[in-house]
Each structure stands twice: as structure tokens, then as C-alpha cells.
């Protein structure tokens, strides 16, 4: 499964990870679970009160999902220093079933007792450590971040194309400045529009040789694109490029 790339992606002498973020408290755990669901294209709320056949219950994370995961997902976050026992699984299964949710996920800090896996077997409950949870979401997360980056970078396809801007109206100084910036920004645009794991190698070399996570790659690329677009918006402020 491609999601196995998550925890360690080997490229040459580097070892890449999806993220270095790791929860340090129960609140951070549920907040980060919601965060990564939201950055995978879902709608996650933490905490959230749901109606069940036995009354109202507050869950750690509630996810409105698509058909791939089911219509509703409930997550319980356990920041315990001991493995989760089977009775907690039974209680959680009751909440999931009584709410009509199609999937329940328990994310544990240190894992689960053997009985917990038996209790979850052949049910709509999944048991994950933090790393396993990230692995579970990796493909959806990577695809979402890639599409988001493509959308943010789209204006650069116009700004860096001499045929899309009124270069004939530039002064000599503006022409030289435009040529100088286009070389750098075309390279940035090409990298973000051909993203794969190898792109991270190339982008890493353009920064300072520091090993970065995949999440840091996306965040750094978004920041650099924003700076470039702001620059071009100011540069073309006195030009009408809508008809070019």
C-alpha cells in the first residue's frame, strides 16, 4: 500500500517523513486528528456532540466523510501511558453503532492490549497508534495537499509566461527585472506542478540542504508561491493582463 510511504520515505541518503508533529497531550491528539482529517479533504470537528439512541454523547472527533470512509466517522483519542483494554473497545463500539456512524477509529498513544484487537475484529472499528493513523490518511492527505498547492500556484502560470503578459509595454529596466524573476519562478512553478516524492529532493536542494518532512515541503512551497504571486501582483499593478 502506498500509504506505507508515510513514516519513512527513503530517497538517497535522506529519510523523509510525512510530519514531525506529534501530540504531547490528549487535547493535542484530538486536535491533530481533526487537523489531518481536514487536510485530507474531509470535514472534522473536535469535540462534537452527537445524538444516539441512548441520548446525546460528546465524541473526541466527528468526521463528515465521503463514501470511501462512509458517511460519518467517530474518533476516540486515548493519550494513555498504558495499552487500551478490550472493555474500552466494547464501549466505543456501542457508541458507534448507536449513533449510526459507519466507522469508528480509536487512536492510542502506546497501542492496545491483545483483547482489544479481538474486540475490534470483524467490526467497523479500527485501532491505530498515532503513526498508524497518519499512515492510514497519507494517500488522501498527500493528494489534498498537492491539489491545494496546484490551486495556489495557478496564477504563476500566467505571470511567468511572456506570451500572457504585455512585455512589449515594459521599460528596459522592467524587462530585465522580469527576465530575472521568471527564471526562478518558472522553476518553482514546475516543481510544484510535478510533485512526487522526488520533487521533495529537488526542492530540498533549493532551500539549504536541510532534510525536510513532506508537510514542511508543502508549507514552504505555499509560502514561496505566495511571496512570488504578491511580487507579480505589485509588478503588474499598472498593466492590464486580463486580455493578454
PDB file of N, CA, C and O in Angstrom, residues 29-62:
ATOM      1  N   UNK A  29      -3.746  15.598  20.801  1.00  0.00           N
ATOM      2  CA  UNK A  29      -4.018  14.406  19.999  1.00  0.00           C
ATOM      3  C   UNK A  29      -5.318  14.556  19.228  1.00  0.00           C
ATOM      4  O   UNK A  29      -5.357  14.342  18.013  1.00  0.00           O
ATOM      5  N   UNK A  30      -6.388  14.943  19.900  1.00  0.00           N
ATOM      6  CA  UNK A  30      -7.654  15.058  19.187  1.00  0.00           C
ATOM      7  C   UNK A  30      -7.652  16.235  18.219  1.00  0.00           C
ATOM      8  O   UNK A  30      -8.235  16.157  17.130  1.00  0.00           O
ATOM      9  N   UNK A  31      -6.956  17.321  18.581  1.00  0.00           N
ATOM     10  CA  UNK A  31      -6.877  18.467  17.665  1.00  0.00           C
ATOM     11  C   UNK A  31      -6.109  18.105  16.397  1.00  0.00           C
ATOM     12  O   UNK A  31      -6.483  18.512  15.286  1.00  0.00           O
ATOM     13  N   UNK A  32      -5.025  17.345  16.545  1.00  0.00           N
ATOM     14  CA  UNK A  32      -4.233  16.958  15.376  1.00  0.00           C
ATOM     15  C   UNK A  32      -4.956  15.920  14.523  1.00  0.00           C
ATOM     16  O   UNK A  32      -4.839  15.931  13.292  1.00  0.00           O
ATOM     17  N   UNK A  33      -5.701  15.038  15.159  1.00  0.00           N
ATOM     18  CA  UNK A  33      -6.501  14.075  14.403  1.00  0.00           C
ATOM     19  C   UNK A  33      -7.495  14.835  13.523  1.00  0.00           C
ATOM     20  O   UNK A  33      -7.633  14.558  12.317  1.00  0.00           O
ATOM     21  N   UNK A  34      -8.179  15.815  14.089  1.00  0.00           N
ATOM     22  CA  UNK A  34      -9.121  16.627  13.318  1.00  0.00           C
ATOM     23  C   UNK A  34      -8.392  17.401  12.220  1.00  0.00           C
ATOM     24  O   UNK A  34      -8.872  17.500  11.078  1.00  0.00           O
ATOM     25  N   UNK A  35      -7.233  17.950  12.561  1.00  0.00           N
ATOM     26  CA  UNK A  35      -6.449  18.723  11.597  1.00  0.00           C
ATOM     27  C   UNK A  35      -6.101  17.900  10.360  1.00  0.00           C
ATOM     28  O   UNK A  35      -6.295  18.364   9.217  1.00  0.00           O
ATOM     29  N   UNK A  36      -5.601  16.687  10.560  1.00  0.00           N
ATOM     30  CA  UNK A  36      -5.181  15.886   9.409  1.00  0.00           C
ATOM     31  C   UNK A  36      -6.360  15.329   8.623  1.00  0.00           C
ATOM     32  O   UNK A  36      -6.245  15.114   7.412  1.00  0.00           O
ATOM     33  N   UNK A  37      -7.499  15.126   9.271  1.00  0.00           N
ATOM     34  CA  UNK A  37      -8.703  14.786   8.508  1.00  0.00           C
ATOM     35  C   UNK A  37      -9.101  15.973   7.634  1.00  0.00           C
ATOM     36  O   UNK A  37      -9.428  15.801   6.452  1.00  0.00           O
ATOM     37  N   UNK A  38      -9.081  17.168   8.207  1.00  0.00           N
ATOM     38  CA  UNK A  38      -9.458  18.356   7.436  1.00  0.00           C
ATOM     39  C   UNK A  38      -8.510  18.601   6.273  1.00  0.00           C
ATOM     40  O   UNK A  38      -8.927  19.036   5.196  1.00  0.00           O
ATOM     41  N   UNK A  39      -7.217  18.318   6.469  1.00  0.00           N
ATOM     42  CA  UNK A  39      -6.244  18.488   5.398  1.00  0.00           C
ATOM     43  C   UNK A  39      -6.141  17.248   4.512  1.00  0.00           C
ATOM     44  O   UNK A  39      -5.197  17.121   3.736  1.00  0.00           O
ATOM     45  N   UNK A  40      -7.129  16.368   4.642  1.00  0.00           N
ATOM     46  CA  UNK A  40      -7.238  15.234   3.719  1.00  0.00           C
ATOM     47  C   UNK A  40      -8.527  15.328   2.915  1.00  0.00           C
ATOM     48  O   UNK A  40      -8.904  14.392   2.218  1.00  0.00           O
ATOM     49  N   UNK A  41      -9.207  16.462   3.037  1.00  0.00           N
ATOM     50  CA  UNK A  41     -10.411  16.693   2.243  1.00  0.00           C
ATOM     51  C   UNK A  41     -11.714  16.392   2.935  1.00  0.00           C
ATOM     52  O   UNK A  41     -12.774  16.457   2.312  1.00  0.00           O
ATOM     53  N   UNK A  42     -11.660  16.060   4.222  1.00  0.00           N
ATOM     54  CA  UNK A  42     -12.876  15.779   4.973  1.00  0.00           C
ATOM     55  C   UNK A  42     -13.250  16.981   5.827  1.00  0.00           C
ATOM     56  O   UNK A  42     -12.522  17.971   5.887  1.00  0.00           O
ATOM     57  N   UNK A  43     -14.376  16.879   6.512  1.00  0.00           N
ATOM     58  CA  UNK A  43     -14.796  17.923   7.451  1.00  0.00           C
ATOM     59  C   UNK A  43     -14.807  17.320   8.844  1.00  0.00           C
ATOM     60  O   UNK A  43     -15.671  16.494   9.171  1.00  0.00           O
ATOM     61  N   UNK A  44     -13.868  17.729   9.668  1.00  0.00           N
ATOM     62  CA  UNK A  44     -13.728  17.174  11.016  1.00  0.00           C
ATOM     63  C   UNK A  44     -13.948  18.257  12.060  1.00  0.00           C
ATOM     64  O   UNK A  44     -13.486  19.385  11.900  1.00  0.00           O
ATOM     65  N   UNK A  45     -14.641  17.881  13.135  1.00  0.00           N
ATOM     66  CA  UNK A  45     -14.933  18.799  14.232  1.00  0.00           C
ATOM     67  C   UNK A  45     -14.506  18.140  15.538  1.00  0.00           C
ATOM     68  O   UNK A  45     -14.792  16.964  15.772  1.00  0.00           O
ATOM     69  N   UNK A  46     -13.834  18.910  16.385  1.00  0.00           N
ATOM     70  CA  UNK A  46     -13.358  18.363  17.658  1.00  0.00           C
ATOM     71  C   UNK A  46     -13.470  19.406  18.766  1.00  0.00           C
ATOM     72  O   UNK A  46     -12.976  20.526  18.614  1.00  0.00           O
ATOM     73  N   UNK A  47     -14.138  19.029  19.881  1.00  0.00           N
ATOM     74  CA  UNK A  47     -15.003  17.869  20.080  1.00  0.00           C
ATOM     75  C   UNK A  47     -16.368  18.125  19.445  1.00  0.00           C
ATOM     76  O   UNK A  47     -16.618  19.216  18.933  1.00  0.00           O
ATOM     77  N   UNK A  48     -17.250  17.120  19.526  1.00  0.00           N
ATOM     78  CA  UNK A  48     -18.547  17.268  18.872  1.00  0.00           C
ATOM     79  C   UNK A  48     -19.584  16.404  19.586  1.00  0.00           C
ATOM     80  O   UNK A  48     -19.304  15.262  19.956  1.00  0.00           O
ATOM     81  N   UNK A  49     -20.780  16.967  19.766  1.00  0.00           N
ATOM     82  CA  UNK A  49     -21.862  16.230  20.413  1.00  0.00           C
ATOM     83  C   UNK A  49     -22.755  15.594  19.359  1.00  0.00           C
ATOM     84  O   UNK A  49     -23.175  16.256  18.412  1.00  0.00           O
ATOM     85  N   UNK A  50     -23.014  14.297  19.525  1.00  0.00           N
ATOM     86  CA  UNK A  50     -23.836  13.560  18.571  1.00  0.00           C
ATOM     87  C   UNK A  50     -25.041  12.962  19.287  1.00  0.00           C
ATOM     88  O   UNK A  50     -25.019  12.735  20.498  1.00  0.00           O
ATOM     89  N   UNK A  51     -26.078  12.702  18.532  1.00  0.00           N
ATOM     90  CA  UNK A  51     -27.265  12.042  19.065  1.00  0.00           C
ATOM     91  C   UNK A  51     -27.158  10.542  18.833  1.00  0.00           C
ATOM     92  O   UNK A  51     -26.806  10.093  17.733  1.00  0.00           O
ATOM     93  N   UNK A  52     -27.459   9.762  19.857  1.00  0.00           N
ATOM     94  CA  UNK A  52     -27.506   8.302  19.741  1.00  0.00           C
ATOM     95  C   UNK A  52     -28.855   7.831  20.260  1.00  0.00           C
ATOM     96  O   UNK A  52     -29.635   8.618  20.829  1.00  0.00           O
ATOM     97  N   UNK A  53     -29.144   6.557  20.082  1.00  0.00           N
ATOM     98  CA  UNK A  53     -30.417   6.009  20.563  1.00  0.00           C
ATOM     99  C   UNK A  53     -30.496   6.045  22.087  1.00  0.00           C
ATOM    100  O   UNK A  53     -31.583   5.928  22.659  1.00  0.00           O
ATOM    101  N   UNK A  54     -29.352   6.240  22.747  1.00  0.00           N
ATOM    102  CA  UNK A  54     -29.328   6.301  24.204  1.00  0.00           C
ATOM    103  C   UNK A  54     -29.181   7.725  24.733  1.00  0.00           C
ATOM    104  O   UNK A  54     -29.004   7.936  25.932  1.00  0.00           O
ATOM    105  N   UNK A  55     -29.207   8.709  23.826  1.00  0.00           N
ATOM    106  CA  UNK A  55     -29.072  10.087  24.246  1.00  0.00           C
ATOM    107  C   UNK A  55     -27.874  10.763  23.614  1.00  0.00           C
ATOM    108  O   UNK A  55     -27.165  10.182  22.776  1.00  0.00           O
ATOM    109  N   UNK A  56     -27.607  11.986  24.033  1.00  0.00           N
ATOM    110  CA  UNK A  56     -26.514  12.775  23.476  1.00  0.00           C
ATOM    111  C   UNK A  56     -25.171  12.345  24.063  1.00  0.00           C
ATOM    112  O   UNK A  56     -25.054  12.119  25.267  1.00  0.00           O
ATOM    113  N   UNK A  57     -24.160  12.246  23.183  1.00  0.00           N
ATOM    114  CA  UNK A  57     -22.816  11.846  23.593  1.00  0.00           C
ATOM    115  C   UNK A  57     -21.798  12.784  22.947  1.00  0.00           C
ATOM    116  O   UNK A  57     -21.933  13.126  21.769  1.00  0.00           O
ATOM    117  N   UNK A  58     -20.799  13.207  23.715  1.00  0.00           N
ATOM    118  CA  UNK A  58     -19.726  14.015  23.144  1.00  0.00           C
ATOM    119  C   UNK A  58     -18.582  13.104  22.719  1.00  0.00           C
ATOM    120  O   UNK A  58     -18.095  12.307  23.517  1.00  0.00           O
ATOM    121  N   UNK A  59     -18.157  13.243  21.470  1.00  0.00           N
ATOM    122  CA  UNK A  59     -17.057  12.436  20.952  1.00  0.00           C
ATOM    123  C   UNK A  59     -15.851  13.332  20.722  1.00  0.00           C
ATOM    124  O   UNK A  59     -15.973  14.556  20.568  1.00  0.00           O
ATOM    125  N   UNK A  60     -14.673  12.721  20.704  1.00  0.00           N
ATOM    126  CA  UNK A  60     -13.438  13.497  20.555  1.00  0.00           C
ATOM    127  C   UNK A  60     -13.347  14.164  19.191  1.00  0.00           C
ATOM    128  O   UNK A  60     -13.018  15.354  19.078  1.00  0.00           O
ATOM    129  N   UNK A  61     -13.607  13.394  18.136  1.00  0.00           N
ATOM    130  CA  UNK A  61     -13.553  13.937  16.771  1.00  0.00           C
ATOM    131  C   UNK A  61     -14.691  13.325  15.962  1.00  0.00           C
ATOM    132  O   UNK A  61     -14.862  12.104  15.949  1.00  0.00           O
ATOM    133  N   UNK A  62     -15.443  14.172  15.288  1.00  0.00           N
ATOM    134  CA  UNK A  62     -16.523  13.729  14.405  1.00  0.00           C
ATOM    135  C   UNK A  62     -16.161  14.136  12.986  1.00  0.00           C
ATOM    136  O   UNK A  62     -15.796  15.284  12.729  1.00  0.00           O
TER     137      UNK A  62
END
